[in-house]
Tab-separated table of C-alpha atoms in Angstrom:
chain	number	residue	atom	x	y	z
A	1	UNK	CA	133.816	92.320	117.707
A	2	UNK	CA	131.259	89.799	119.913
A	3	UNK	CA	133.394	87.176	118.624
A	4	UNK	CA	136.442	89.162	120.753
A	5	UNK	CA	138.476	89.250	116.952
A	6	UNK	CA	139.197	92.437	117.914
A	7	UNK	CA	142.010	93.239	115.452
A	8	UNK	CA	139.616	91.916	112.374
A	9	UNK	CA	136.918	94.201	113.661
A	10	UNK	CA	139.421	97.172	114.344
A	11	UNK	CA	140.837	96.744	110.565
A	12	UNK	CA	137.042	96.165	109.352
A	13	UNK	CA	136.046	99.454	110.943
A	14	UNK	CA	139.519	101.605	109.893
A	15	UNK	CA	138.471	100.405	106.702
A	16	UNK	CA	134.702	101.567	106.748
A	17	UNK	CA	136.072	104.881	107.677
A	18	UNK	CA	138.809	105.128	104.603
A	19	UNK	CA	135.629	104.535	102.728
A	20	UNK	CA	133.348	106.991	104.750
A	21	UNK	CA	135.426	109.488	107.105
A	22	UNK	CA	131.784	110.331	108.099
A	23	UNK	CA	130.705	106.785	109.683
A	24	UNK	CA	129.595	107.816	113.556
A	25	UNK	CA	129.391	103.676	113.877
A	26	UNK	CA	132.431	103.065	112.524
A	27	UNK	CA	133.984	105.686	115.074
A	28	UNK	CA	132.066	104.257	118.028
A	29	UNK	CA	133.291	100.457	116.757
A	30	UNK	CA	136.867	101.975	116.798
A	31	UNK	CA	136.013	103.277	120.382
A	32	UNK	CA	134.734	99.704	121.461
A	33	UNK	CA	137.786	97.600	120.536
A	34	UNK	CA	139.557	100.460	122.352
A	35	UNK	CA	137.769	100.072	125.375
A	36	UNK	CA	137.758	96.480	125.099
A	37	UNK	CA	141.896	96.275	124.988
A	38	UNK	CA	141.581	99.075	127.905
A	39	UNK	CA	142.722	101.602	126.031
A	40	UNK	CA	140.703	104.206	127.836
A	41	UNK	CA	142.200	107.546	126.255
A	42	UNK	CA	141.896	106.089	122.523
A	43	UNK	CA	138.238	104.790	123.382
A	44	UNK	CA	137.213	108.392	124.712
A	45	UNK	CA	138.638	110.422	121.408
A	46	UNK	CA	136.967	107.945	118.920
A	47	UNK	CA	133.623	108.430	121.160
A	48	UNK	CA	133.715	111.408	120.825
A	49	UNK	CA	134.565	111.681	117.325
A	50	UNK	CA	131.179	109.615	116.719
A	51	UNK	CA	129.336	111.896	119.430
A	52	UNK	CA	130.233	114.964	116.844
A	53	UNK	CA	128.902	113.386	114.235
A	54	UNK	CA	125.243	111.362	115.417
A	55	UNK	CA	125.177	113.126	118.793
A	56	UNK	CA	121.612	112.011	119.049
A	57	UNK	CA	122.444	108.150	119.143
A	58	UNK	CA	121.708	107.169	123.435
A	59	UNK	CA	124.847	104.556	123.493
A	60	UNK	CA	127.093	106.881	122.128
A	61	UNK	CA	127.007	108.714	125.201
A	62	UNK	CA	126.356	105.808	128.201
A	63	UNK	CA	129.997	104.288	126.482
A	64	UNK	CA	132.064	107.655	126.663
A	65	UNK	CA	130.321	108.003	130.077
A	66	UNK	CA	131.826	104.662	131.357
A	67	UNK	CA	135.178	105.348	129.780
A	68	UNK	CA	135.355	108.681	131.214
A	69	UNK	CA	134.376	107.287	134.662
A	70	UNK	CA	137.338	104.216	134.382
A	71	UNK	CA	139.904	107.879	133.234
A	72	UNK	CA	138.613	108.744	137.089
A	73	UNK	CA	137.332	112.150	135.222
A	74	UNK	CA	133.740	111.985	137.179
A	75	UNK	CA	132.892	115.287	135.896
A	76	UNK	CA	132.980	114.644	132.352
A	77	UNK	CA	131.625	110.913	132.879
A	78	UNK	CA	128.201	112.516	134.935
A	79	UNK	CA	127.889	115.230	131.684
A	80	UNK	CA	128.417	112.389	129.350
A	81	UNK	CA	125.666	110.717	131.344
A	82	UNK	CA	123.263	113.019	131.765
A	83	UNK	CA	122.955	113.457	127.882
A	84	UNK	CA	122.959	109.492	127.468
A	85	UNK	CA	119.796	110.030	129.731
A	86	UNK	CA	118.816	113.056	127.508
A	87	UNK	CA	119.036	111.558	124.220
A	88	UNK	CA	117.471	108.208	125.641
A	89	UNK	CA	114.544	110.310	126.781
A	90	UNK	CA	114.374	111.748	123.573
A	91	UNK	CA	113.918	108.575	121.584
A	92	UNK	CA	110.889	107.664	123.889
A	93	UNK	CA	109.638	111.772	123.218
A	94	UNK	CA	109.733	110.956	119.581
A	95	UNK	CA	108.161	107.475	119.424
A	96	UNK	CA	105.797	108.775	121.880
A	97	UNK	CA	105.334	111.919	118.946
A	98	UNK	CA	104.717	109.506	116.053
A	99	UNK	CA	101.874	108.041	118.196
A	100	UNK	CA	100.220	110.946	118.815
A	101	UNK	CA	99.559	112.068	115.047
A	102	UNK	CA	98.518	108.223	114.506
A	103	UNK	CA	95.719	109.260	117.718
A	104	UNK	CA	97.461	106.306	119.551
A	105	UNK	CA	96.817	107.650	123.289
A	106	UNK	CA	97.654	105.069	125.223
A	107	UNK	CA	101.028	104.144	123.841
A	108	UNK	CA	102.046	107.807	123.578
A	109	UNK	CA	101.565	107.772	127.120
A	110	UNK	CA	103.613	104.774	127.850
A	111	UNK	CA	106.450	106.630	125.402
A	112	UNK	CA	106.130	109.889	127.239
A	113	UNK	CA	106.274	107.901	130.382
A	114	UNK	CA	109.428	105.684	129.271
A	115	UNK	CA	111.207	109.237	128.966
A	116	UNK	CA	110.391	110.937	131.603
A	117	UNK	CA	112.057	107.348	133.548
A	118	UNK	CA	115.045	108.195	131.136
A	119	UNK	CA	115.437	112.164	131.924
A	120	UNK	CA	113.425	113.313	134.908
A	121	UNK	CA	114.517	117.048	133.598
A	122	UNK	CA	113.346	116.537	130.465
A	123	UNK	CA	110.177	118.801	131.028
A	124	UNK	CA	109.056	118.197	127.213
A	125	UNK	CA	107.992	114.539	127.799
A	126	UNK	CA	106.105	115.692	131.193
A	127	UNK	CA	103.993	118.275	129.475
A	128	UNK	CA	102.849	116.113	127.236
A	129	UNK	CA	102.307	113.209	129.104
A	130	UNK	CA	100.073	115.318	130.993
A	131	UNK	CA	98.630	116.701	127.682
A	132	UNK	CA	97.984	113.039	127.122
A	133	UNK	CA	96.610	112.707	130.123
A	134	UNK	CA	94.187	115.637	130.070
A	135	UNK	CA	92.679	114.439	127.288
A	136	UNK	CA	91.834	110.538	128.339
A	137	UNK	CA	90.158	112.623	131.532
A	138	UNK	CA	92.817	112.222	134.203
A	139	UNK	CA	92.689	115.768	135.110
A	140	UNK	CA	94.577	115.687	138.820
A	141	UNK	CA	97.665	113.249	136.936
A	142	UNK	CA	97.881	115.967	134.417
A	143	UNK	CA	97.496	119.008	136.793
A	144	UNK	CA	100.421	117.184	139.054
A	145	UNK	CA	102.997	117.181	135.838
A	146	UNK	CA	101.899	120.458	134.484
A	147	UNK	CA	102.466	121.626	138.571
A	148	UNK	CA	106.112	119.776	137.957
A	149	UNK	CA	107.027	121.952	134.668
A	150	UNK	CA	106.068	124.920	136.317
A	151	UNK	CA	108.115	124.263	138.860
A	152	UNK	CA	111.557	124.397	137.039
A	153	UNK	CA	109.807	126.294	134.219
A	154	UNK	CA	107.633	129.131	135.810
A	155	UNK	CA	107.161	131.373	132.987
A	156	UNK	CA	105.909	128.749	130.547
A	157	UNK	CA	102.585	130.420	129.750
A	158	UNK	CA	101.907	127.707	127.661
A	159	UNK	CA	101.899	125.385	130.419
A	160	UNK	CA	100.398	127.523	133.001
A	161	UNK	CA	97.215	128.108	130.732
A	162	UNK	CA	96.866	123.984	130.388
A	163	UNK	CA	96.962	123.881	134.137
A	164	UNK	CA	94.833	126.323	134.266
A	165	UNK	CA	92.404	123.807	132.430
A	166	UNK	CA	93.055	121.027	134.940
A	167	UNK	CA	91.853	123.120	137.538
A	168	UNK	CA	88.505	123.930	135.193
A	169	UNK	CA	88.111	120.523	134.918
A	170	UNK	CA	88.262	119.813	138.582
A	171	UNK	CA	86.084	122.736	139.609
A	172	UNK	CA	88.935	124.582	140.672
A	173	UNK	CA	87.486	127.821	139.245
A	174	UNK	CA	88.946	130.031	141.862
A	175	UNK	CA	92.332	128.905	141.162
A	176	UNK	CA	91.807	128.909	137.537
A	177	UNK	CA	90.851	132.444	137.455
A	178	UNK	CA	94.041	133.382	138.484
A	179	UNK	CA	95.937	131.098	136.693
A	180	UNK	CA	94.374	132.395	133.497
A	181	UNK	CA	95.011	136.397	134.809
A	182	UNK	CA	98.649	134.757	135.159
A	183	UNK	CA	99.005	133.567	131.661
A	184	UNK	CA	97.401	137.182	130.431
A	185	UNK	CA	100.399	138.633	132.302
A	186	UNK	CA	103.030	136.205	130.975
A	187	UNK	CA	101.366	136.067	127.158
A	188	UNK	CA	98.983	138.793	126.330
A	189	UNK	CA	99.063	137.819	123.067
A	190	UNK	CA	97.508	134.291	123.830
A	191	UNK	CA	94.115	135.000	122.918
A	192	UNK	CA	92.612	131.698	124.246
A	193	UNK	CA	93.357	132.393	127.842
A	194	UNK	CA	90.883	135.389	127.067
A	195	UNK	CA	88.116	132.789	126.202
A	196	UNK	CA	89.347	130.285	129.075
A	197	UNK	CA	88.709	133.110	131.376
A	198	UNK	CA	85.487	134.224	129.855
A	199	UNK	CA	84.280	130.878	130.638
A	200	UNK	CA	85.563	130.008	134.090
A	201	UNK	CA	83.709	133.102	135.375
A	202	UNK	CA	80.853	132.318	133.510
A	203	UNK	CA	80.650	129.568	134.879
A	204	UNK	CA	80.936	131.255	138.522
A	205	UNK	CA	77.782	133.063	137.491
A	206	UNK	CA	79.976	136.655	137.104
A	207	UNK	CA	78.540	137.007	133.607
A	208	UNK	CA	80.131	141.043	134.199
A	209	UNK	CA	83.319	139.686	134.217
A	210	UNK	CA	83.527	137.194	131.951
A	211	UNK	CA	82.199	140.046	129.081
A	212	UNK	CA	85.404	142.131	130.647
A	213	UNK	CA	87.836	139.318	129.713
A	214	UNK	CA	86.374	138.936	126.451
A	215	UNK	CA	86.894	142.894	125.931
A	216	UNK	CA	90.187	142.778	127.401
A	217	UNK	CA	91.257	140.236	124.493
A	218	UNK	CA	89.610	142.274	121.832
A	219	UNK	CA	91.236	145.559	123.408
A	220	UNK	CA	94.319	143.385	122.555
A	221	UNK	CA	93.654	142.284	119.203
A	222	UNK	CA	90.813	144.187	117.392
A	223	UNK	CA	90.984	141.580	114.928
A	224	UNK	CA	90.018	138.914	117.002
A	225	UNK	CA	86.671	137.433	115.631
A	226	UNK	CA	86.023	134.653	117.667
A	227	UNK	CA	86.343	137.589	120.713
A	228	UNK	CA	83.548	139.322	119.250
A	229	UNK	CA	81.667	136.292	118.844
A	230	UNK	CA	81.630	134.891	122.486
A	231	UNK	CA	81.068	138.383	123.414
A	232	UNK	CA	77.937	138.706	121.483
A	233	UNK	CA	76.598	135.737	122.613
A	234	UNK	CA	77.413	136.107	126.110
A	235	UNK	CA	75.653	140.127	125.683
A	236	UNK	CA	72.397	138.269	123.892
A	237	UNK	CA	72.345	136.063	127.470
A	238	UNK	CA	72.112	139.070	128.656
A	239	UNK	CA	69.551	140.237	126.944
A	240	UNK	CA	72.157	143.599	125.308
A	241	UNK	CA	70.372	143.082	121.975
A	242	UNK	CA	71.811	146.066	120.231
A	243	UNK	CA	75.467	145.003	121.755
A	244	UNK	CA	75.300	141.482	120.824
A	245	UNK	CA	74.050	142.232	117.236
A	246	UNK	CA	76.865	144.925	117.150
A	247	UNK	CA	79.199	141.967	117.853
A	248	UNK	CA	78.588	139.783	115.537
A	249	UNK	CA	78.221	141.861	112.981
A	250	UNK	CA	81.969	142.391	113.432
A	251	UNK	CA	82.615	138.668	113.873
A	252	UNK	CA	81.003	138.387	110.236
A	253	UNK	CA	83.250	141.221	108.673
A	254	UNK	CA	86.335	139.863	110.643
A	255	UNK	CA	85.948	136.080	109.648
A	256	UNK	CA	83.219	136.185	106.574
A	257	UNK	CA	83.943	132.600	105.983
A	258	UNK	CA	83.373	131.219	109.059
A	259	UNK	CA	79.598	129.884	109.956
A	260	UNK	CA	79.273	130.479	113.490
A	261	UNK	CA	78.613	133.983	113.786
A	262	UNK	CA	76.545	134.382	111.071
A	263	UNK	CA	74.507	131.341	112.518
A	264	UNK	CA	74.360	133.633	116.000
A	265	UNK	CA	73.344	136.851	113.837
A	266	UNK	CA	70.642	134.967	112.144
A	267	UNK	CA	68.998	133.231	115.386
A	268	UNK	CA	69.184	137.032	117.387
A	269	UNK	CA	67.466	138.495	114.434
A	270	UNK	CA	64.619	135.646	113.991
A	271	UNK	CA	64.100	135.387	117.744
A	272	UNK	CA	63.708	139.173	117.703
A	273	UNK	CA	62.082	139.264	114.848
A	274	UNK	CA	63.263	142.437	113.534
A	275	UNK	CA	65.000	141.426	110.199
A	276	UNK	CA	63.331	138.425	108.870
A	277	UNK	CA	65.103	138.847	105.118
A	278	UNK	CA	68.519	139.454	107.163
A	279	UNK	CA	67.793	136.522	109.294
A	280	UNK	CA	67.027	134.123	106.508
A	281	UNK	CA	70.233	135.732	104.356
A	282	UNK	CA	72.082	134.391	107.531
A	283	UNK	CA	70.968	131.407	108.247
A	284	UNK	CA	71.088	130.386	104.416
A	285	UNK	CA	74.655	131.779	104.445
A	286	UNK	CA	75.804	129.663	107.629
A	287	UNK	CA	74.461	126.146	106.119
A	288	UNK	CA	76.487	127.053	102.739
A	289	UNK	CA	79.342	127.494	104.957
A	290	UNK	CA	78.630	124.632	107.305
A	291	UNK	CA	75.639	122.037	106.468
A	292	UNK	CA	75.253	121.485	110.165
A	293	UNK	CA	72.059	119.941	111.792
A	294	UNK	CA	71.573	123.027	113.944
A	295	UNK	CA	72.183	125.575	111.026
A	296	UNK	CA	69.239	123.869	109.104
A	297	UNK	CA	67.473	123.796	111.808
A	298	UNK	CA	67.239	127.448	112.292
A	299	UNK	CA	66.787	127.966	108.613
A	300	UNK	CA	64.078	125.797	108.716
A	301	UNK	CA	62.549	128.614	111.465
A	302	UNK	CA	63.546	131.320	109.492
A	303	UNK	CA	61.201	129.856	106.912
A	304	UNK	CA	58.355	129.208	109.577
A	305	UNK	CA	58.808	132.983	110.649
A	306	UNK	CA	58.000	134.209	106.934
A	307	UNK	CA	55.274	132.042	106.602
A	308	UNK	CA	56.954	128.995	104.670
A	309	UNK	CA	55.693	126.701	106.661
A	310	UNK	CA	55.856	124.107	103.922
A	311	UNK	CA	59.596	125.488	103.440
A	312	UNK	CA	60.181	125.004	107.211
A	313	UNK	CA	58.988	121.296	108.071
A	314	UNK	CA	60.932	119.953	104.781
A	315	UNK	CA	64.285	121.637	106.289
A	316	UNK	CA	63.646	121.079	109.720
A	317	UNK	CA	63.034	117.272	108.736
A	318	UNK	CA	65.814	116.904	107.244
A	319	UNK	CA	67.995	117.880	110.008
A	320	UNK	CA	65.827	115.854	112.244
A	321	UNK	CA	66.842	112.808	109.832
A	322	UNK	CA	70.501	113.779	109.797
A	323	UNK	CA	70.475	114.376	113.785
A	324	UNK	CA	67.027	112.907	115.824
A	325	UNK	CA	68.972	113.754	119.596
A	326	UNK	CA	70.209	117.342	118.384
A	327	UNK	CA	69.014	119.533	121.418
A	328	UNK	CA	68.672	122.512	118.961
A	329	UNK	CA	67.427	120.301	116.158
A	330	UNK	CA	64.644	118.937	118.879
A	331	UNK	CA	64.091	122.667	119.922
A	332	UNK	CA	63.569	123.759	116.705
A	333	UNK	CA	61.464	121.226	115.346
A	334	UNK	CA	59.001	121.544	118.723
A	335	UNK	CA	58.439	125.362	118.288
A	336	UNK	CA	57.984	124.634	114.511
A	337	UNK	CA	55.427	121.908	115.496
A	338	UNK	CA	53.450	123.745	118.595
A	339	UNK	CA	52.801	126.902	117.126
């Protein structure tokens, strides 16, 4: 066909086809040598004949386009255009996903780029170039294509919540209240916004509200351990022992095999020092589940608590081995040391 043999290549690809009635190439070669004699009808059928079968391939499309546009049928040439661009963008999308799951930032966000050049309208590659973006840091890029989505897409809570993040990130958090109250409304069932909002008005100082969005989640899902957790911990700032103790006491039931709350349970109940047995069960219970620095760390006070102070400066040295700039390993150890 390069060669301009076009009857060789026209019997080479009728002949593919006898063999394969299924050959999208073979089709699209058919469609070529059509084109190329100017046989503009003949070129459009056998495009799309190989458009029905691989409608996913980019040239495909861009040739039925131009053949459409030379049959003076604009209409059908700017459709078969705008899902050359489509497909095109999605090539770059899927490269662009490969790179991603390989970690490979950077040339996911050339990828993501490359398609959003190809489709503006494809709002996919947008979000997550702006995903992309969010998480190298460059929160106001990000916010602006998250802004774009939202645009054509308004009711993408999905979205809206990861703008709401940008704006976090920026110290937005007036915005980003409402943006979060805005995903609640759209998704009720996204428990994270619940979390996202408990923090952005914690982070205002409105320690009130931020327990209210945590209870507003829970109210949602009574399931929801990681609700009761935050809760808790935000009540212990608060100095609600009998609340926060309550809470994760419920984390524990609702997610027994998960370290965090049990670590939280075990450092209210030494620091109160109201349950020492309960405390050390805990904080033995949360290093099985999770042999993390801080968890030894707070075993190892457990053990000073009850006396074992032997117990105490083996564990807490350990952890100081495993992690010497820890802030809780370093806060541990000095209230193991001073007292």
């Amino acid at each position: 066909f390069k060669l301009n043999r076009l009857d060789e290549a026209s019997a080479s690809f009728r002949a593919v086809l006898e063999l394969d009635p299924k050959m999208a190439s073979a089709f699209f070669g058919r469609g070529q040598v059509a084109a190329k004699r100017r046989n503009f009808v003949a070129a459009r059928d056998f495009y799309h004949q190989a458009i029905k079968l691989s409608p996913q391939i980019p040239n495909f499309h861009h040739s039925l386009a131009q053949v459409c546009f030379r049959l003076n049928d604009h209409k059908a040439g700017q459709k078969a255009l705008s899902n050359y661009r489509r497909n095109k963008a999605k090539v770059y999308f899927s490269e662009g996903r490969q790179m991603l799951e390989k970690s490979e930032w950077k040339g996911a966000l050339v990828r993501f780029q490359k398609a959003e050049e190809s489709d503006p309208t494809y709002t996919d590659a947008t979000r997550y170039r702006a995903y992309v973006q969010m998480t190298l840091g460059d929160y106001e890029l990000a916010q602006q294509g998250y802004d774009r989505v939202l645009q054509i897409e308004p009711d993408d809570f999905l979205t809206r919540f990861y703008f709401g993040n940008t704006e976090m990130a920026l110290g937005q958090l007036k915005s980003a209240e409402k943006t979060f109250l805005k995903v609640i409304e759209l998704a009720p069932e996204y428990q994270d916004c619940y979390l996202e909002l408990g923090d952005v008005r914690k982070i205002k100082g409105d320690f009130p509200g931020a327990e209210s969005a945590y209870s507003m989640g829970i109210l949602q899902d009574p399931s929801w351990a990681p609700g009761y957790l935050w809760r808790g911990r935000l009540r212990y700032l608060r100095s609600d022992i009998f609340g926060a103790e309550g809470d994760f006491r419920s984390a524990i039931q609702l997610a027994p095999n998960v370290a965090a709350p049990q670590y939280s349970l075990a450092h209210l109940l030494v620091e109160e020092n109201s349950d020492l047995d309960m405390a050390l069960k805990w904080a033995k219970s949360a290093v099985f589940l999770e042999s993390a620095p801080e968890h030894q760390a707070l075993l190892a006070f457990v053990y000073f608590r009850r006396d074992q102070v032997q117990l105490a400066r083996a564990e807490i040295e350990r952890a100081y081995q495993q992690a010497p700039d820890n802030p809780d390993v370093l806060m541990w150890r000095k209230r193991i040391y001073q007292q």
